[in-house]
């Protein structure tokens, strides 16, 4: 008896796909996926170039011109090469202001980071109600406009009706009853420093508190089992986690304090006798105040260069520390 079997078709066999394999992607889809992040970056880059890049270019062009009120009214363009830069760099006043600005920024950043870190660590230790109360106070201080905060501090440190002088007189310092806080270089810088530190602490404290919430509690339990005390737990567990946040926050505070114009100018316009001028105020007074706009533009550009040098030096220290840890 013969069994007849059916022959398979002679044409090409159809390959069946597994259920878990997706449809074939077109070749252009991979390229679009790679270029998508760059396409998303185009709008913010374009906005940055228009609103930040163009003013820098315009300021650079002005720094090579002899531009005062006469040229501005008559629409004249008088190029004077690098004369503005040679005059500034050869001026003793510019270097005095530069040194003063660096010391001023360094002092403020150290105080901001110190008190901000302490308050950030305190937030991590407080109970929920006290933490929320303190956070609300920090946010309100942080959200207050710069000029409004400066006006409040002018009233607090007013010589005749200021709260600070009244409190000092009430507790026995009668010589401070009508003390003029903006009458000397040191006292004026003291008021400005208190204002800037007060405005900056919330940013550092909230950042540091957020960083402490990322530390696993198991690490503290392991440290306590190993016999580590509070200080040892802080140095071996807390600080390694907080270090990247501290470095990034310090970098941002250096930039913010170095360009603090509104507080210094609003308190006493760089006085007395221009002894509290920092570089942004110096550029404004030389450019707008003395109507030498080319000179002011040159000082502003040199300020940017100095800030870039300081930040590059800081980033170099940070990268060196990271290489040593690896």
Tab-separated table of N, CA and C in Angstrom, residues 194-306:
chain	number	residue	atom	x	y	z
A	194	UNK	N	25.964	91.547	54.938
A	194	UNK	CA	24.827	90.955	55.666
A	194	UNK	C	23.642	90.770	54.729
A	195	UNK	N	23.395	91.749	53.874
A	195	UNK	CA	22.281	91.672	52.927
A	195	UNK	C	22.477	90.527	51.933
A	196	UNK	N	23.651	90.433	51.331
A	196	UNK	CA	23.892	89.408	50.314
A	196	UNK	C	23.888	88.013	50.934
A	197	UNK	N	24.482	87.867	52.110
A	197	UNK	CA	24.480	86.564	52.775
A	197	UNK	C	23.058	86.156	53.121
A	198	UNK	N	22.265	87.098	53.624
A	198	UNK	CA	20.873	86.801	53.963
A	198	UNK	C	20.083	86.369	52.732
A	199	UNK	N	20.344	87.000	51.589
A	199	UNK	CA	19.631	86.651	50.366
A	199	UNK	C	20.079	85.309	49.788
A	200	UNK	N	21.307	84.910	50.029
A	200	UNK	CA	21.872	83.732	49.375
A	200	UNK	C	21.750	82.456	50.194
A	201	UNK	N	21.634	82.578	51.510
A	201	UNK	CA	21.579	81.388	52.361
A	201	UNK	C	20.431	80.442	51.972
A	202	UNK	N	19.220	80.925	51.661
A	202	UNK	CA	18.147	79.982	51.329
A	202	UNK	C	18.477	79.044	50.185
A	203	UNK	N	19.115	79.543	49.134
A	203	UNK	CA	19.469	78.695	47.986
A	203	UNK	C	20.396	77.563	48.404
A	204	UNK	N	21.426	77.890	49.195
A	204	UNK	CA	22.381	76.879	49.640
A	204	UNK	C	21.722	75.900	50.613
A	205	UNK	N	20.967	76.426	51.573
A	205	UNK	CA	20.359	75.571	52.595
A	205	UNK	C	19.374	74.579	51.988
A	206	UNK	N	18.516	75.045	51.086
A	206	UNK	CA	17.523	74.155	50.484
A	206	UNK	C	18.207	73.112	49.605
A	207	UNK	N	19.236	73.520	48.857
A	207	UNK	CA	19.984	72.555	48.049
A	207	UNK	C	20.637	71.477	48.911
A	208	UNK	N	21.253	71.908	50.004
A	208	UNK	CA	21.931	70.945	50.877
A	208	UNK	C	20.943	70.028	51.577
A	209	UNK	N	19.801	70.583	51.988
A	209	UNK	CA	18.785	69.725	52.611
A	209	UNK	C	18.280	68.683	51.613
A	210	UNK	N	18.042	69.101	50.372
A	210	UNK	CA	17.617	68.138	49.344
A	210	UNK	C	18.682	67.066	49.127
A	211	UNK	N	19.950	67.460	49.217
A	211	UNK	CA	21.025	66.466	49.047
A	211	UNK	C	21.049	65.457	50.189
A	212	UNK	N	20.753	65.905	51.407
A	212	UNK	CA	20.769	64.969	52.544
A	212	UNK	C	19.675	63.922	52.430
A	213	UNK	N	18.587	64.242	51.731
A	213	UNK	CA	17.506	63.262	51.587
A	213	UNK	C	17.887	62.123	50.656
A	214	UNK	N	18.974	62.261	49.892
A	214	UNK	CA	19.401	61.194	48.986
A	214	UNK	C	20.355	60.209	49.652
A	215	UNK	N	20.764	60.485	50.883
A	215	UNK	CA	21.716	59.602	51.567
A	215	UNK	C	20.959	58.405	52.151
A	216	UNK	N	21.320	57.188	51.814
A	216	UNK	CA	20.629	56.013	52.371
A	216	UNK	C	20.826	55.909	53.880
A	217	UNK	N	19.750	55.629	54.610
A	217	UNK	CA	19.833	55.511	56.064
A	217	UNK	C	20.646	54.292	56.486
A	218	UNK	N	20.740	53.306	55.606
A	218	UNK	CA	21.496	52.103	55.949
A	218	UNK	C	22.970	52.413	56.201
A	219	UNK	N	23.478	53.447	55.520
A	219	UNK	CA	24.886	53.813	55.717
A	219	UNK	C	25.125	54.338	57.133
A	220	UNK	N	24.183	55.130	57.639
A	220	UNK	CA	24.320	55.621	59.016
A	220	UNK	C	24.201	54.467	60.016
A	221	UNK	N	23.310	53.517	59.737
A	221	UNK	CA	23.178	52.362	60.624
A	221	UNK	C	24.444	51.528	60.630
A	222	UNK	N	25.050	51.345	59.450
A	222	UNK	CA	26.300	50.586	59.380
A	222	UNK	C	27.422	51.318	60.102
A	223	UNK	N	27.444	52.661	59.970
A	223	UNK	CA	28.488	53.430	60.656
A	223	UNK	C	28.329	53.352	62.166
A	224	UNK	N	27.076	53.386	62.650
A	224	UNK	CA	26.872	53.292	64.100
A	224	UNK	C	27.220	51.895	64.619
A	225	UNK	N	26.964	50.868	63.812
A	225	UNK	CA	27.348	49.514	64.222
A	225	UNK	C	28.870	49.360	64.302
A	226	UNK	N	29.570	50.115	63.462
A	226	UNK	CA	31.038	50.088	63.499
A	226	UNK	C	31.605	50.961	64.607
A	227	UNK	N	30.748	51.588	65.388
A	227	UNK	CA	31.203	52.405	66.514
A	227	UNK	C	31.489	53.844	66.161
A	228	UNK	N	31.020	54.329	65.006
A	228	UNK	CA	31.281	55.714	64.600
A	228	UNK	C	30.355	56.661	65.356
A	229	UNK	N	30.934	57.743	65.866
A	229	UNK	CA	30.156	58.768	66.542
A	229	UNK	C	29.547	59.738	65.551
A	230	UNK	N	28.889	60.801	66.050
A	230	UNK	CA	28.253	61.776	65.147
A	230	UNK	C	29.239	62.433	64.182
A	231	UNK	N	30.411	62.825	64.691
A	231	UNK	CA	31.397	63.487	63.825
A	231	UNK	C	31.948	62.527	62.787
A	232	UNK	N	32.241	61.303	63.191
A	232	UNK	CA	32.760	60.308	62.254
A	232	UNK	C	31.715	59.967	61.199
A	233	UNK	N	30.451	59.875	61.588
A	233	UNK	CA	29.386	59.608	60.617
A	233	UNK	C	29.257	60.767	59.627
A	234	UNK	N	29.446	61.984	60.153
A	234	UNK	CA	29.346	63.153	59.269
A	234	UNK	C	30.473	63.164	58.240
A	235	UNK	N	31.704	62.909	58.694
A	235	UNK	CA	32.844	62.975	57.781
A	235	UNK	C	32.922	61.796	56.825
A	236	UNK	N	32.464	60.622	57.272
A	236	UNK	CA	32.608	59.430	56.428
A	236	UNK	C	31.370	59.118	55.593
A	237	UNK	N	30.200	59.608	56.002
A	237	UNK	CA	28.966	59.295	55.276
A	237	UNK	C	28.366	60.549	54.643
A	238	UNK	N	28.136	61.588	55.464
A	238	UNK	CA	27.423	62.760	54.960
A	238	UNK	C	28.247	63.553	53.952
A	239	UNK	N	29.490	63.868	54.289
A	239	UNK	CA	30.294	64.731	53.440
A	239	UNK	C	30.557	64.146	52.054
A	240	UNK	N	30.880	62.848	51.909
A	240	UNK	CA	31.066	62.328	50.544
A	240	UNK	C	29.840	62.501	49.657
A	241	UNK	N	28.647	62.411	50.227
A	241	UNK	CA	27.442	62.612	49.431
A	241	UNK	C	27.196	64.087	49.144
A	242	UNK	N	27.536	64.952	50.089
A	242	UNK	CA	27.261	66.375	49.918
A	242	UNK	C	28.321	67.098	49.090
A	243	UNK	N	29.474	66.505	48.925
A	243	UNK	CA	30.576	67.204	48.261
A	243	UNK	C	30.227	67.677	46.853
A	244	UNK	N	29.634	66.836	45.982
A	244	UNK	CA	29.277	67.361	44.651
A	244	UNK	C	28.304	68.533	44.710
A	245	UNK	N	27.349	68.491	45.626
A	245	UNK	CA	26.399	69.593	45.767
A	245	UNK	C	27.109	70.849	46.265
A	246	UNK	N	28.021	70.685	47.199
A	246	UNK	CA	28.766	71.833	47.719
A	246	UNK	C	29.610	72.491	46.636
A	247	UNK	N	30.281	71.670	45.824
A	247	UNK	CA	31.129	72.219	44.769
A	247	UNK	C	30.292	72.969	43.736
A	248	UNK	N	29.184	72.380	43.312
A	248	UNK	CA	28.333	73.041	42.320
A	248	UNK	C	27.720	74.321	42.876
A	249	UNK	N	27.273	74.290	44.127
A	249	UNK	CA	26.653	75.469	44.729
A	249	UNK	C	27.671	76.585	44.928
A	250	UNK	N	28.880	76.229	45.339
A	250	UNK	CA	29.933	77.238	45.490
A	250	UNK	C	30.229	77.922	44.164
A	251	UNK	N	30.272	77.140	43.104
A	251	UNK	CA	30.523	77.694	41.772
A	251	UNK	C	29.447	78.715	41.396
A	252	UNK	N	28.191	78.383	41.653
A	252	UNK	CA	27.093	79.302	41.330
A	252	UNK	C	27.131	80.557	42.206
A	253	UNK	N	27.492	80.396	43.473
A	253	UNK	CA	27.545	81.556	44.368
A	253	UNK	C	28.676	82.505	43.995
A	254	UNK	N	29.805	81.979	43.538
A	254	UNK	CA	30.913	82.843	43.097
A	254	UNK	C	30.440	83.746	41.964
A	255	UNK	N	29.733	83.165	41.005
A	255	UNK	CA	29.231	83.957	39.875
A	255	UNK	C	28.215	84.986	40.354
A	256	UNK	N	27.288	84.567	41.226
A	256	UNK	CA	26.214	85.456	41.650
A	256	UNK	C	26.750	86.624	42.474
A	257	UNK	N	27.670	86.360	43.388
A	257	UNK	CA	28.185	87.428	44.257
A	257	UNK	C	29.103	88.362	43.480
A	258	UNK	N	29.888	87.811	42.570
A	258	UNK	CA	30.859	88.640	41.851
A	258	UNK	C	30.162	89.699	41.001
A	259	UNK	N	28.961	89.401	40.530
A	259	UNK	CA	28.256	90.372	39.696
A	259	UNK	C	27.146	91.089	40.469
A	260	UNK	N	27.262	91.139	41.785
A	260	UNK	CA	26.230	91.805	42.605
A	260	UNK	C	26.337	93.317	42.404
A	261	UNK	N	25.488	93.834	41.542
A	261	UNK	CA	25.479	95.269	41.266
A	261	UNK	C	24.414	95.995	42.073
A	262	UNK	N	23.205	95.452	42.068
A	262	UNK	CA	22.056	96.182	42.639
A	262	UNK	C	22.255	96.492	44.116
A	263	UNK	N	22.729	95.511	44.898
A	263	UNK	CA	22.865	95.723	46.337
A	263	UNK	C	23.902	96.805	46.640
A	264	UNK	N	25.064	96.719	45.974
A	264	UNK	CA	26.151	97.673	46.258
A	264	UNK	C	25.753	99.080	45.823
A	265	UNK	N	25.151	99.191	44.648
A	265	UNK	CA	24.805	100.519	44.140
A	265	UNK	C	23.642	101.130	44.904
A	266	UNK	N	22.647	100.305	45.261
A	266	UNK	CA	21.471	100.848	45.938
A	266	UNK	C	21.775	101.271	47.371
A	267	UNK	N	22.702	100.585	48.044
A	267	UNK	CA	23.020	100.941	49.429
A	267	UNK	C	23.674	102.311	49.519
A	268	UNK	N	24.722	102.551	48.691
A	268	UNK	CA	25.426	103.838	48.815
A	268	UNK	C	26.091	104.265	47.515
A	269	UNK	N	25.685	103.663	46.385
A	269	UNK	CA	26.214	104.019	45.064
A	269	UNK	C	27.735	103.894	44.996
A	270	UNK	N	28.274	102.914	45.695
A	270	UNK	CA	29.722	102.709	45.671
A	270	UNK	C	30.493	103.595	46.624
A	271	UNK	N	29.817	104.409	47.411
A	271	UNK	CA	30.482	105.309	48.355
A	271	UNK	C	30.711	104.646	49.693
A	272	UNK	N	31.329	105.378	50.605
A	272	UNK	CA	31.759	106.782	50.481
A	272	UNK	C	33.062	106.915	49.701
A	273	UNK	N	33.160	107.987	48.924
A	273	UNK	CA	34.356	108.307	48.139
A	273	UNK	C	34.748	107.157	47.213
A	274	UNK	N	33.751	106.429	46.686
A	274	UNK	CA	33.966	105.331	45.732
A	274	UNK	C	34.812	104.198	46.328
A	275	UNK	N	34.781	104.057	47.645
A	275	UNK	CA	35.601	103.041	48.308
A	275	UNK	C	34.921	101.675	48.377
A	276	UNK	N	33.646	101.607	48.035
A	276	UNK	CA	32.958	100.315	48.042
A	276	UNK	C	32.552	99.886	46.631
A	277	UNK	N	33.166	100.493	45.638
A	277	UNK	CA	32.882	100.075	44.264
A	277	UNK	C	33.479	98.693	43.991
A	278	UNK	N	32.679	97.822	43.390
A	278	UNK	CA	33.193	96.581	42.826
A	278	UNK	C	33.091	96.708	41.308
A	279	UNK	N	33.582	95.736	40.577
A	279	UNK	CA	33.743	95.897	39.132
A	279	UNK	C	32.445	96.243	38.392
A	280	UNK	N	31.308	95.591	38.670
A	280	UNK	CA	30.087	96.014	37.954
A	280	UNK	C	29.698	97.462	38.227
A	281	UNK	N	29.844	97.910	39.471
A	281	UNK	CA	29.525	99.299	39.805
A	281	UNK	C	30.533	100.239	39.161
A	282	UNK	N	31.797	99.858	39.163
A	282	UNK	CA	32.850	100.661	38.540
A	282	UNK	C	32.588	100.837	37.050
A	283	UNK	N	32.166	99.753	36.375
A	283	UNK	CA	31.856	99.838	34.944
A	283	UNK	C	30.665	100.772	34.703
A	284	UNK	N	29.661	100.701	35.564
A	284	UNK	CA	28.479	101.556	35.404
A	284	UNK	C	28.834	103.034	35.607
A	285	UNK	N	29.598	103.328	36.643
A	285	UNK	CA	29.920	104.726	36.933
A	285	UNK	C	30.822	105.315	35.849
A	286	UNK	N	31.818	104.539	35.400
A	286	UNK	CA	32.705	105.037	34.352
A	286	UNK	C	31.977	105.162	33.014
A	287	UNK	N	31.059	104.232	32.744
A	287	UNK	CA	30.372	104.258	31.458
A	287	UNK	C	29.179	105.185	31.441
A	288	UNK	N	28.176	104.917	32.294
A	288	UNK	CA	26.950	105.711	32.303
A	288	UNK	C	27.146	107.019	33.064
A	289	UNK	N	27.772	106.932	34.244
A	289	UNK	CA	27.941	108.127	35.063
A	289	UNK	C	28.824	109.173	34.416
A	290	UNK	N	29.977	108.762	33.891
A	290	UNK	CA	30.910	109.704	33.251
A	290	UNK	C	30.679	109.828	31.753
A	291	UNK	N	29.660	109.138	31.228
A	291	UNK	CA	29.282	109.204	29.808
A	291	UNK	C	30.438	108.843	28.880
A	292	UNK	N	31.235	107.877	29.302
A	292	UNK	CA	32.284	107.335	28.442
A	292	UNK	C	31.924	105.866	28.223
A	293	UNK	N	31.030	105.647	27.264
A	293	UNK	CA	30.429	104.332	27.102
A	293	UNK	C	31.430	103.290	26.605
A	294	UNK	N	32.379	103.713	25.812
A	294	UNK	CA	33.408	102.774	25.363
A	294	UNK	C	34.258	102.274	26.511
A	295	UNK	N	34.593	103.163	27.433
A	295	UNK	CA	35.372	102.776	28.606
A	295	UNK	C	34.562	101.830	29.493
A	296	UNK	N	33.287	102.134	29.685
A	296	UNK	CA	32.450	101.249	30.481
A	296	UNK	C	32.320	99.872	29.861
A	297	UNK	N	32.196	99.801	28.538
A	297	UNK	CA	32.106	98.509	27.854
A	297	UNK	C	33.397	97.714	28.016
A	298	UNK	N	34.529	98.390	27.939
A	298	UNK	CA	35.809	97.700	28.113
A	298	UNK	C	35.948	97.139	29.529
A	299	UNK	N	35.517	97.906	30.540
A	299	UNK	CA	35.577	97.411	31.920
A	299	UNK	C	34.652	96.215	32.089
A	300	UNK	N	33.470	96.272	31.467
A	300	UNK	CA	32.538	95.143	31.562
A	300	UNK	C	33.136	93.882	30.939
A	301	UNK	N	33.796	94.023	29.802
A	301	UNK	CA	34.412	92.850	29.164
A	301	UNK	C	35.560	92.301	29.998
A	302	UNK	N	36.355	93.177	30.569
A	302	UNK	CA	37.442	92.719	31.442
A	302	UNK	C	36.873	92.026	32.682
A	303	UNK	N	35.731	92.487	33.159
A	303	UNK	CA	35.076	91.820	34.285
A	303	UNK	C	34.687	90.399	33.918
A	304	UNK	N	34.150	90.216	32.711
A	304	UNK	CA	33.795	88.863	32.245
A	304	UNK	C	35.032	87.990	32.151
A	305	UNK	N	36.129	88.555	31.641
A	305	UNK	CA	37.368	87.776	31.511
A	305	UNK	C	37.891	87.356	32.886
A	306	UNK	N	37.874	88.280	33.849
A	306	UNK	CA	38.335	87.957	35.203
A	306	UNK	C	37.461	86.880	35.823
